[in-house]
Coordinates of C-alpha atoms and ligand atoms in Angstrom, one line a residue:
X1 CA -58.9 0.8 0.0
X2 CA -55.1 0.8 -0.9
X3 CA -52.7 -0.1 2.1
X4 CA -50.3 2.4 2.5
X5 CA -47.2 1.8 1.0
X6 CA -44.6 0.7 3.9
X7 CA -41.3 2.7 3.9
X8 CA -39.3 -0.4 3.9
X9 CA -40.5 -1.3 0.4
X10 CA -38.1 1.3 -1.5
X11 CA -35.2 0.0 1.2
X12 CA -31.7 -1.6 0.6
X13 CA -30.3 -3.7 3.4
X14 CA -26.7 -4.1 4.0
X15 CA -25.5 -7.2 5.8
X16 CA -22.3 -7.0 8.2
X17 CA -20.8 -10.0 9.5
X18 CA -18.8 -8.0 12.3
X19 CA -16.0 -10.2 13.0
X20 CA -14.9 -9.7 9.3
X21 CA -15.9 -6.3 8.6
X22 CA -13.3 -4.0 10.3
X23 CA -11.1 -4.4 13.2
X24 CA -10.4 -1.1 15.2
X25 CA -8.2 -2.5 18.3
X26 CA -5.7 -4.8 16.3
X27 CA -6.9 -8.2 18.1
X28 CA -7.5 -9.7 14.6
X29 CA -11.5 -9.6 15.1
X30 CA -14.1 -7.0 13.6
X31 CA -15.7 -5.1 16.1
X32 CA -18.2 -2.6 16.6
X33 CA -16.3 0.6 16.6
X34 CA -14.9 -0.6 13.2
X35 CA -18.2 -0.4 11.9
X36 CA -18.8 2.9 13.1
X37 CA -15.6 4.0 11.3
X38 CA -16.8 2.6 8.0
X39 CA -20.4 4.3 8.1
X40 CA -19.4 7.0 5.7
X41 CA -18.6 4.4 3.1
X42 CA -22.2 2.8 3.9
X43 CA -23.7 6.0 3.6
X44 CA -22.1 6.7 0.3
X45 CA -23.3 3.5 -1.1
X46 CA -26.7 4.7 -0.3
X47 CA -28.0 1.9 2.0
X48 CA -31.0 2.3 4.4
X49 CA -30.5 -0.4 7.1
X50 CA -27.7 -2.8 8.3
X51 CA -28.4 -6.2 9.1
X52 CA -25.9 -6.9 11.7
X53 CA -25.0 -10.4 12.6
X54 CA -25.2 -11.5 16.0
X55 CA -22.9 -9.5 18.5
X56 CA -24.3 -10.4 21.6
X57 CA -22.5 -12.3 24.2
X58 CA -21.6 -15.9 23.0
X59 CA -18.8 -18.5 23.2
X60 CA -18.5 -18.2 19.4
X61 CA -19.1 -21.8 18.7
X62 CA -21.0 -20.9 15.6
X63 CA -19.5 -17.1 15.5
X64 CA -22.0 -15.7 17.5
X65 CA -25.3 -17.6 16.4
X66 CA -24.9 -19.3 19.7
X67 CA -25.9 -16.6 22.1
X68 CA -25.3 -16.9 25.9
X69 CA -26.6 -13.2 27.0
X70 CA -29.0 -11.6 24.5
X71 CA -28.8 -8.2 26.4
X72 CA -24.8 -7.9 26.7
X73 CA -22.5 -7.3 24.0
X74 CA -19.5 -9.8 23.5
X75 CA -16.4 -8.3 24.5
X76 CA -14.5 -9.2 21.4
X77 CA -16.9 -6.8 19.6
X78 CA -17.0 -4.0 22.1
X79 CA -19.5 -3.0 24.8
X80 CA -23.1 -1.7 25.1
X81 CA -22.0 1.6 25.0
X82 CA -20.2 0.9 21.6
X83 CA -23.6 -0.6 20.4
X84 CA -25.4 2.3 21.5
X85 CA -23.3 4.7 19.6
X86 CA -23.4 2.8 16.4
X87 CA -27.3 2.9 16.5
X88 CA -27.0 7.0 17.2
X89 CA -24.1 7.3 14.5
X90 CA -26.0 5.3 12.0
X91 CA -29.1 7.0 12.7
X92 CA -27.5 10.3 11.8
X93 CA -26.5 8.8 8.6
X94 CA -30.3 7.5 8.0
X95 CA -29.2 4.1 8.5
X96 CA -31.1 1.8 10.7
X97 CA -29.5 -1.1 12.6
X98 CA -31.2 -4.6 12.5
X99 CA -30.5 -7.1 15.3
X100 CA -30.0 -10.6 14.6
X101 CA -32.5 -12.6 16.7
X102 CA -31.3 -16.2 17.3
X103 CA -34.3 -17.3 18.8
X104 CA -34.5 -21.1 17.9
X105 CA -31.7 -22.2 20.2
X106 CA -29.2 -20.3 22.6
X107 CA -25.7 -21.3 23.7
X108 CA -25.4 -23.9 26.3
X109 CA -23.6 -21.3 28.1
X110 CA -26.8 -19.2 28.5
X111 CA -27.9 -18.7 32.0
X112 CA -31.2 -20.6 31.3
X113 CA -29.4 -23.7 30.1
X114 CA -26.8 -23.8 33.0
X115 CA -30.1 -23.6 35.4
X116 CA -32.1 -26.0 33.2
X117 CA -29.2 -28.7 33.5
X118 CA -29.7 -28.4 37.3
X119 CA -32.8 -30.5 37.6
X120 CA -36.0 -31.8 36.0
X121 CA -38.0 -29.3 38.5
X122 CA -36.1 -26.2 37.9
X123 CA -37.9 -23.5 36.4
X124 CA -35.6 -23.2 33.5
X125 CA -35.6 -26.8 32.4
X126 CA -38.7 -26.5 30.4
X127 CA -37.1 -23.7 28.4
X128 CA -35.6 -26.4 26.5
X129 CA -36.4 -29.5 24.5
X130 CA -35.7 -33.0 26.5
X131 CA -36.5 -36.6 26.3
X132 CA -36.0 -39.1 29.0
X133 CA -33.8 -42.1 28.0
X134 CA -30.8 -44.1 28.5
X135 CA -27.3 -43.5 27.5
X136 CA -26.4 -44.6 24.0
X137 CA -30.3 -45.1 23.2
X138 CA -31.2 -41.9 21.3
X139 CA -34.7 -40.9 21.1
X140 CA -34.8 -41.2 17.4
X141 CA -32.2 -40.8 14.5
X142 CA -32.6 -37.0 13.8
X143 CA -29.4 -35.7 12.8
X144 CA -28.0 -32.1 13.3
X145 CA -27.4 -29.6 10.8
X146 CA -23.7 -29.6 11.7
X147 CA -23.2 -33.2 11.7
X148 CA -23.6 -35.9 14.2
X149 CA -27.2 -36.8 16.4
X150 CA -29.8 -34.1 17.2
X151 CA -29.6 -35.4 20.7
X152 CA -26.9 -35.1 23.5
X153 CA -27.1 -37.1 26.7
X154 CA -26.9 -35.2 30.2
X155 CA -25.9 -38.0 32.5
X156 CA -27.2 -36.0 35.7
X157 CA -30.5 -35.9 34.5
X158 CA -30.6 -39.1 32.3
X159 CA -32.4 -37.0 29.7
X160 CA -31.2 -35.8 26.3
X161 CA -31.6 -32.4 24.9
X162 CA -32.6 -31.6 21.4
X163 CA -30.1 -29.5 19.3
X164 CA -30.8 -28.8 15.5
X165 CA -27.4 -27.2 15.2
X166 CA -24.3 -27.9 17.2
X167 CA -24.2 -29.6 20.6
X168 CA -23.5 -26.0 22.0
X169 CA -26.8 -24.7 20.6
X170 CA -29.6 -26.2 22.6
X171 CA -32.9 -25.7 20.9
X172 CA -35.4 -23.3 22.9
X173 CA -38.8 -24.9 23.9
X174 CA -41.3 -22.3 22.2
X175 CA -44.1 -24.3 23.8
X176 CA -43.5 -22.8 27.0
X177 CA -45.2 -19.4 27.6
X178 CA -42.8 -18.1 30.3
X179 CA -39.7 -18.3 27.7
X180 CA -41.8 -16.7 25.1
X181 CA -42.6 -13.7 27.4
X182 CA -38.8 -13.5 28.2
X183 CA -38.0 -13.3 24.4
X184 CA -40.7 -10.8 24.1
X185 CA -39.4 -8.6 26.8
X186 CA -35.7 -8.9 25.6
X187 CA -36.8 -7.8 22.0
X188 CA -38.9 -4.7 23.6
X189 CA -35.7 -3.9 25.3
X190 CA -33.7 -3.7 21.9
X191 CA -36.7 -1.5 20.7
X192 CA -36.0 0.9 23.4
X193 CA -32.5 1.1 22.8
X194 CA -33.2 1.9 19.2
X195 CA -33.0 -1.0 17.0
X196 CA -34.5 -0.1 13.9
X197 CA -35.4 -3.6 12.9
X198 CA -34.9 -7.3 13.4
X199 CA -33.5 -10.3 11.4
X200 CA -35.2 -13.9 12.8
X201 CA -32.5 -16.4 12.3
X202 CA -34.2 -19.9 11.4
X203 CA -37.5 -18.7 12.5
X204 CA -39.4 -21.6 10.5
X205 CA -37.5 -24.0 13.0
X206 CA -39.1 -22.7 16.5
X207 CA -41.9 -25.0 16.4
X208 CA -40.4 -28.3 16.4
X209 CA -42.0 -31.4 17.1
X210 CA -39.1 -33.9 17.6
X211 CA -41.2 -36.8 18.2
X212 CA -42.6 -36.5 14.8
X213 CA -39.4 -35.6 13.4
X214 CA -40.6 -32.3 12.5
X215 CA -38.0 -29.5 12.3
X216 CA -39.4 -26.7 10.2
X217 CA -43.1 -25.6 9.6
X218 CA -44.3 -27.1 12.8
X219 CA -48.0 -26.9 13.5
X220 CA -47.9 -24.0 15.7
X221 CA -45.4 -21.8 13.8
X222 CA -47.4 -18.9 12.6
X223 CA -49.4 -19.2 15.8
X224 CA -46.0 -18.4 17.7
X225 CA -44.9 -15.9 15.2
X226 CA -48.1 -14.0 15.1
X227 CA -47.6 -13.6 18.9
X228 CA -44.0 -12.5 18.8
X229 CA -45.0 -9.9 16.1
X230 CA -48.1 -8.5 18.2
X231 CA -46.2 -8.3 21.4
X232 CA -43.1 -6.8 19.9
X233 CA -42.7 -5.4 16.5
X234 CA -46.3 -4.0 16.0
X235 CA -45.3 -1.7 18.7
X236 CA -42.8 0.2 16.5
X237 CA -41.9 1.2 13.1
X238 CA -39.5 -1.6 12.1
X239 CA -38.4 -3.7 9.1
X240 CA -38.3 -7.3 10.0
X241 CA -37.1 -10.3 8.0
X242 CA -37.8 -13.9 8.9
X243 CA -35.4 -16.4 7.6
X244 CA -37.0 -19.4 6.5
X245 CA -35.2 -22.2 4.3
X246 CA -38.5 -24.1 4.4
X247 CA -41.0 -21.6 2.9
X248 CA -42.8 -22.1 -0.1
X249 CA -44.8 -19.3 -1.7
X250 CA -48.0 -20.0 0.3
X251 CA -46.0 -19.9 3.6
X252 CA -44.2 -17.0 2.6
X253 CA -47.5 -15.0 2.0
X254 CA -48.2 -15.7 5.8
X255 CA -44.7 -14.6 6.8
X256 CA -45.1 -11.3 4.9
X257 CA -48.5 -10.9 4.9
X258 CA -49.2 -7.0 4.2
X259 CA -51.5 -7.0 7.1
X260 CA -48.2 -6.9 9.4
X261 CA -49.3 -9.7 11.6
X262 CA -46.2 -11.8 11.2
X263 CA -43.1 -9.8 9.6
X264 CA -42.2 -7.2 6.9
X265 CA -40.7 -9.9 4.6
X266 CA -39.3 -13.3 4.1
X267 CA -35.9 -14.2 3.5
X268 CA -36.3 -17.9 1.7
X269 CA -33.7 -19.7 -0.3
X270 CA -35.3 -21.8 -3.2
X271 CA -33.4 -20.2 -5.7
X272 CA -30.2 -20.7 -4.0
X273 CA -30.2 -24.4 -3.8
X274 CA -30.9 -24.9 -7.8
X275 CA -27.4 -26.0 -7.9
X276 CA -27.6 -28.7 -5.6
X277 CA -28.2 -32.4 -6.5
X278 CA -31.7 -33.3 -5.6
X279 CA -32.3 -35.1 -2.4
X280 CA -28.5 -34.5 -1.5
X281 CA -26.3 -32.3 0.6
X282 CA -25.4 -28.7 -0.2
X283 CA -21.9 -30.1 -0.6
X284 CA -23.2 -32.2 -3.7
X285 CA -23.1 -29.6 -6.3
X286 CA -24.4 -29.4 -9.8
X287 CA -24.2 -26.9 -12.6
X288 CA -26.8 -24.3 -12.0
X289 CA -30.0 -25.1 -14.1
X290 CA -30.4 -21.5 -15.6
X291 CA -33.8 -21.8 -17.1
X292 CA -35.0 -23.3 -13.7
X293 CA -33.3 -20.4 -12.0
X294 CA -35.5 -17.8 -14.2
X295 CA -38.8 -20.0 -13.6
X296 CA -38.0 -20.0 -10.0
X297 CA -37.5 -16.1 -9.5
X298 CA -40.2 -15.4 -12.0
X299 CA -42.6 -17.7 -9.8
X300 CA -41.6 -16.0 -6.6
X301 CA -42.2 -12.5 -8.0
X302 CA -45.7 -13.2 -9.2
X303 CA -46.9 -15.4 -6.3
X304 CA -46.3 -12.6 -3.9
X305 CA -47.1 -9.5 -6.0
X306 CA -49.8 -7.5 -3.6
X307 CA -49.9 -10.2 -1.3
X308 CA -46.6 -10.4 0.2
X309 CA -42.9 -9.3 0.0
X310 CA -39.7 -11.0 -0.8
X311 CA -35.8 -10.5 0.2
X312 CA -33.7 -10.3 -2.9
X313 CA -30.3 -11.8 -2.3
X314 CA -27.5 -13.9 -4.0
X315 CA -25.5 -13.7 -0.9
X316 CA -25.0 -14.0 2.8
X317 CA -22.8 -15.2 5.5
X318 CA -23.7 -18.8 4.9
X319 CA -23.5 -18.6 1.0
X320 CA -20.4 -18.6 -1.3
X321 CA -19.6 -15.5 -3.3
X322 CA -22.0 -15.2 -6.2
X323 CA -19.5 -13.7 -8.5
X324 CA -17.5 -16.8 -8.3
X325 CA -20.7 -19.4 -8.1
X326 CA -23.0 -17.9 -11.0
X327 CA -20.7 -15.5 -12.6
X328 CA -17.0 -15.3 -13.7
X329 CA -14.5 -14.4 -11.2
X330 CA -11.7 -14.1 -13.6
X331 CA -11.9 -12.5 -17.0
X332 CA -15.3 -11.1 -16.4
X333 CA -15.4 -10.5 -12.6
X334 CA -16.6 -6.8 -12.9
X335 CA -19.0 -7.6 -15.8
X336 CA -20.6 -10.6 -14.5
X337 CA -20.6 -9.0 -10.7
X338 CA -22.8 -6.1 -12.2
X339 CA -24.9 -8.5 -14.2
X340 CA -25.9 -10.6 -11.4
X341 CA -26.6 -7.4 -9.4
X342 CA -28.8 -6.0 -12.2
X343 CA -31.0 -9.1 -12.4
X344 CA -31.7 -8.9 -8.7
X345 CA -32.1 -5.2 -8.2
X346 CA -34.7 -5.0 -11.1
X347 CA -36.8 -7.3 -9.3
X348 CA -39.8 -6.4 -7.0
X349 CA -38.7 -7.2 -3.2
X350 CA -36.1 -5.6 -0.8
X351 CA -32.3 -6.1 -2.0
X352 CA -29.8 -7.3 0.6
X353 CA -26.1 -6.4 -0.2
X354 CA -23.7 -8.8 1.8
X355 CA -20.5 -7.1 2.8
X356 CA -18.0 -7.1 0.0
X357 CA -20.6 -8.2 -2.8
X358 CA -20.7 -4.4 -3.7
X359 CA -16.8 -4.9 -4.6
X360 CA -17.2 -8.1 -6.6
X361 CA -15.1 -10.2 -3.7
X362 CA -14.8 -13.5 -4.6
X363 CA -14.5 -17.3 -2.9
X364 CA -11.3 -18.2 -1.7
X365 CA -9.1 -21.6 -2.1
X366 CA -7.0 -22.1 0.9
X367 CA -4.6 -24.8 0.5
X368 CA -5.0 -26.6 3.9
X369 CA -8.3 -27.4 5.9
X370 CA -6.8 -25.7 8.9
X371 CA -6.9 -22.3 7.2
X372 CA -10.9 -22.7 7.5
X373 CA -12.7 -21.8 10.7
X374 CA -16.2 -22.8 10.0
X375 CA -17.7 -25.5 12.4
X376 CA -20.0 -26.5 9.3
X377 CA -16.7 -27.2 7.3
X378 CA -14.7 -28.7 9.8
X379 CA -17.3 -31.4 10.8
X380 CA -18.2 -31.9 7.4
X381 CA -14.3 -32.6 6.5
X382 CA -13.9 -35.0 9.1
X383 CA -17.4 -36.7 8.3
X384 CA -16.8 -37.2 4.8
X385 CA -13.3 -38.5 5.2
X386 CA -14.5 -41.0 7.5
X387 CA -16.9 -42.0 4.6
X388 CA -14.3 -42.3 2.3
X389 CA -14.4 -39.4 0.0
X390 CA -11.1 -38.1 -1.2
X391 CA -9.2 -35.0 0.2
X392 CA -9.4 -33.6 -3.0
X393 CA -13.2 -34.0 -3.5
X394 CA -13.7 -32.5 0.0
X395 CA -11.6 -29.4 -0.8
X396 CA -13.5 -28.9 -4.0
X397 CA -16.8 -28.8 -2.0
X398 CA -15.6 -26.3 0.4
X399 CA -14.3 -23.9 -2.5
X400 CA -17.5 -23.9 -4.0
X401 CA -20.1 -24.1 -1.1
X402 CA -17.9 -23.4 2.0
X403 CA -19.7 -20.9 4.3
X404 CA -16.0 -19.2 4.9
X405 CA -16.0 -18.1 1.3
X406 CA -18.2 -15.1 2.6
X407 CA -16.2 -14.6 5.7
X408 CA -12.7 -13.9 4.7
X409 CA -12.0 -10.1 6.0
X410 CA -13.4 -7.2 4.0
X411 CA -11.0 -6.2 1.7
X412 CA -10.8 -2.1 2.5
X413 CA -7.3 -1.5 0.6
X414 CA -4.0 -2.9 -0.7
X415 CA -2.2 -2.5 2.5
X416 CA -1.3 -5.5 4.8
X417 CA -4.2 -7.6 5.8
X418 CA -6.2 -5.7 3.4
X419 CA -6.5 -2.8 5.9
X420 CA -9.0 -5.0 7.9
X421 CA -6.6 -5.4 11.0
X422 CA -3.4 -4.4 12.1
X423 CA -3.0 -7.6 14.0
X424 CA -3.2 -11.1 12.9
X425 CA -6.7 -11.6 11.3
X426 CA -8.9 -14.4 12.7
X427 CA -9.3 -15.6 9.3
X428 CA -6.7 -15.1 6.4
X429 CA -7.6 -12.4 4.1
X430 CA -8.4 -13.6 0.5
X431 CA -4.8 -13.0 -1.7
X432 CA -6.5 -11.2 -4.2
X433 CA -7.2 -8.2 -2.1
X434 CA -4.5 -6.1 -3.8
X435 CA -6.6 -6.1 -6.9
X436 CA -10.1 -6.2 -5.4
X437 CA -10.3 -3.6 -2.6
X438 CA -12.8 -0.6 -1.5
X439 CA -10.2 2.0 -1.9
X440 CA -9.4 1.0 -5.6
X441 CA -13.3 0.7 -6.3
X442 CA -14.1 4.1 -5.0
X443 CA -11.2 5.7 -7.0
X444 CA -12.7 4.1 -10.4
X445 CA -15.9 5.5 -11.6
X446 CA -16.6 2.2 -13.2
X447 CA -16.2 0.0 -10.4
X448 CA -18.9 -2.6 -9.0
X449 CA -19.3 -0.3 -6.1
X450 CA -20.7 3.1 -8.1
X451 CA -22.7 0.3 -10.2
X452 CA -24.4 -0.8 -6.7
X453 CA -24.7 2.7 -5.6
X454 CA -26.7 3.6 -9.2
X455 CA -29.0 0.6 -8.8
X456 CA -29.5 1.8 -5.3
X457 CA -30.6 5.3 -6.4
X458 CA -32.8 4.1 -9.4
X459 CA -34.6 2.3 -6.8
X460 CA -35.3 5.3 -4.9
X461 CA -36.0 7.4 -7.7
X462 CA -38.3 5.1 -10.0
X463 CA -41.4 3.6 -8.1
X464 CA -41.4 0.9 -10.8
X465 CA -38.8 -1.0 -9.3
X466 CA -40.5 -1.4 -5.7
X467 CA -44.1 -1.4 -7.4
X468 CA -44.1 -2.6 -10.8
X469 CA -45.4 -6.1 -11.8
X470 CA -43.4 -8.7 -13.4
X471 CA -43.3 -10.9 -16.7
X472 CA -40.7 -13.2 -17.5
X473 CA -39.2 -13.1 -21.2
X474 CA -37.6 -15.4 -23.4
X475 CA -38.4 -18.0 -21.0
X476 CA -36.6 -21.0 -22.5
X477 CA -33.6 -19.0 -23.4
X478 CA -30.6 -20.8 -22.2
X479 CA -28.5 -17.7 -22.2
X480 CA -30.5 -14.5 -21.5
X481 CA -32.3 -13.6 -18.6
X482 CA -35.0 -10.9 -19.3
X483 CA -38.2 -9.4 -17.7
X484 CA -40.5 -6.5 -17.7
X485 CA -41.8 -4.7 -14.9
X486 CA -45.0 -2.3 -15.6
X487 CA -46.3 0.4 -13.1
X488 CA -48.6 3.3 -13.8
X489 CA -48.0 3.5 -17.7
X490 CA -44.2 3.0 -17.7
X491 CA -42.7 -0.3 -18.5
X492 CA -39.2 -1.3 -17.7
X493 CA -37.1 -4.1 -19.3
X494 CA -34.3 -5.8 -17.2
X495 CA -31.9 -7.9 -19.7
X496 CA -29.0 -9.9 -18.9
X497 CA -26.5 -12.0 -20.5
X498 CA -25.6 -14.9 -18.1
X499 CA -22.9 -16.2 -20.4
X500 CA -19.2 -15.3 -21.5
X501 CA -20.4 -15.4 -25.1
X502 CA -21.5 -12.6 -27.3
X503 CA -25.2 -13.7 -28.0
X504 CA -28.0 -12.4 -30.2
X505 CA -31.1 -10.8 -28.4
X506 CA -34.1 -9.8 -30.2
X507 CA -35.6 -7.4 -27.5
X508 CA -32.7 -4.9 -28.0
X509 CA -34.3 -3.7 -31.3
X510 CA -37.8 -3.8 -29.8
X511 CA -36.7 -1.3 -27.2
X512 CA -34.1 0.4 -28.6
X513 CA -35.8 3.8 -28.0
X514 CA -36.1 3.1 -24.5
X515 CA -34.1 5.2 -21.9
X516 CA -31.2 3.3 -21.0
X517 CA -31.2 3.7 -17.1
X518 CA -28.2 1.9 -16.4
X519 CA -25.7 -0.8 -18.3
X520 CA -22.6 -2.4 -17.4
X521 CA -20.6 -1.7 -20.6
X522 CA -20.1 2.0 -21.5
X523 CA -19.4 1.9 -25.2
X524 CA -22.2 0.7 -27.7
X525 CA -21.9 -2.8 -28.8
X526 CA -22.9 -4.4 -32.0
X527 CA -26.6 -3.8 -32.9
X528 CA -28.9 -6.6 -31.7
X529 CA -26.3 -8.5 -29.8
X530 CA -25.3 -8.7 -25.9
X531 CA -21.6 -8.9 -25.0
X532 CA -20.3 -11.4 -22.4
X533 CA -22.5 -10.6 -19.1
X534 CA -23.6 -7.7 -20.6
X535 CA -26.7 -6.4 -18.8
X536 CA -29.0 -3.3 -19.1
X537 CA -32.2 -1.7 -17.8
X538 CA -34.3 0.2 -20.2
X539 CA -37.5 2.4 -19.2
X540 CA -40.2 3.1 -21.6
X541 CA -43.4 5.4 -21.3
X542 CA -46.3 4.5 -23.6
Ligands
NOJ601 C1 -28.9 -19.7 10.3 C2 -27.3 -18.8 10.5 O1 -27.3 -17.7 9.2 C3 -26.3 -19.5 10.4 O2 -25.2 -18.9 10.1 C4 -26.2 -20.0 11.3 O3 -25.3 -21.2 11.6 C5 -27.6 -21.0 11.9 N1 -28.8 -20.1 11.5 C6 -27.6 -21.4 13.3 O4 -28.2 -20.1 14.0

């Protein structure tokens, strides 16, 4: 019996990083009212859901990924009333709000942690991960993702607590059933508030076993997730996505099992780590091995076909801007932004658009480290200076891979601060906002914005986007990304030139009778050739 196709297979998600999206009250920080004010823009784009990065109460050590109250809104973003209005107003536009659940850790300012620190016999103590010890003799040599050790000493308790991220993000102990129950109650409460879905932050890290130095993919991981899903998500019709840096295709099939026992889909990063030197840190980048990128995406397409579901993305708030990374953010910014979108949106899975991607927003090159805000960037800068890297080398890493590339304010128009705020923005606007902004894009029918709009419409119009199978073509070709999708007697070709040269492409002749669904050049080019970053989708019935 064929599984009833889930509605979210045709959906497109838009990610909002609230502090950088739209400020409504002039304090320099984006807020919930700002999002409400921009719903028309998102409706026009045609998206189905917003993944809202955290707006819960937080000391903002990691920009909200350190939550001190899961059931309250941080005053910098507004209040619960605003949140309820956002959910209701978005619903009127047929847009769901997906809440970002940060469940691997809380803030150290969370009531649970404050209690936990009071004593080993406090009922909340076991909500976190502790090890007895002596000051200065760490339980082991595990490091935190943001630099420094993963253990922090609490003198009053003569114990260390475990934190995979910053000192202010103590890891939660999922082994404790009471903690799990509190988390489920909190999620059910959000469901009652009308949340349309959830994104699960670093969910692959919840089942840690620090004594064995296991951070992700711990032995009880899927047991925990299945319980979580059963107690919460399965009681509603939601879209859920688990962030899993450590997922391979086998594990991804568990996360996104079509039986609904875990999440709707997985959000994995294998393809985004290919331009990193093997075994090194993300800051140690190398040129993109293009053929490997094709193989990797193809592997995921085929492995999950009919037995799992993937997220399709090039960008999020942790990644540099794709047009600067694998496109060309100068002469061919518009062409390459559209080309990258074509390759991604032509595949099976749920496409995610990160704010500003639909404008072709680019990376930024601030002169001084003081202009950067991200805890990861700042810690790395200090650490690498100490290790003897030159300032220039470090800045180059930041320009290429830093998370703040994605976090500069949204570029709405060419007025001061790009229309993001009337105050002083919490992070400087990318100086190219006078050229690249939403207002300009909306006035130009050939803009990146309208191209994304068209791709979203095509996904809704043709089931082949969501349901077709996948076959990679020209596997070894160093310039062209091409694949065919097939569904119910129809075939679709996606073809893209990843270079700034004009290159020959034999496929064009074979497909010349196909219907062109979309193309990023409006005039015909030379026969059999693909112009710089040219891409197109052809449809053909047979
Ligand atoms: C992944 C989030 O996307 C990132 O922004 C955050 O720093 C870490 N998880 C820790 O929550």
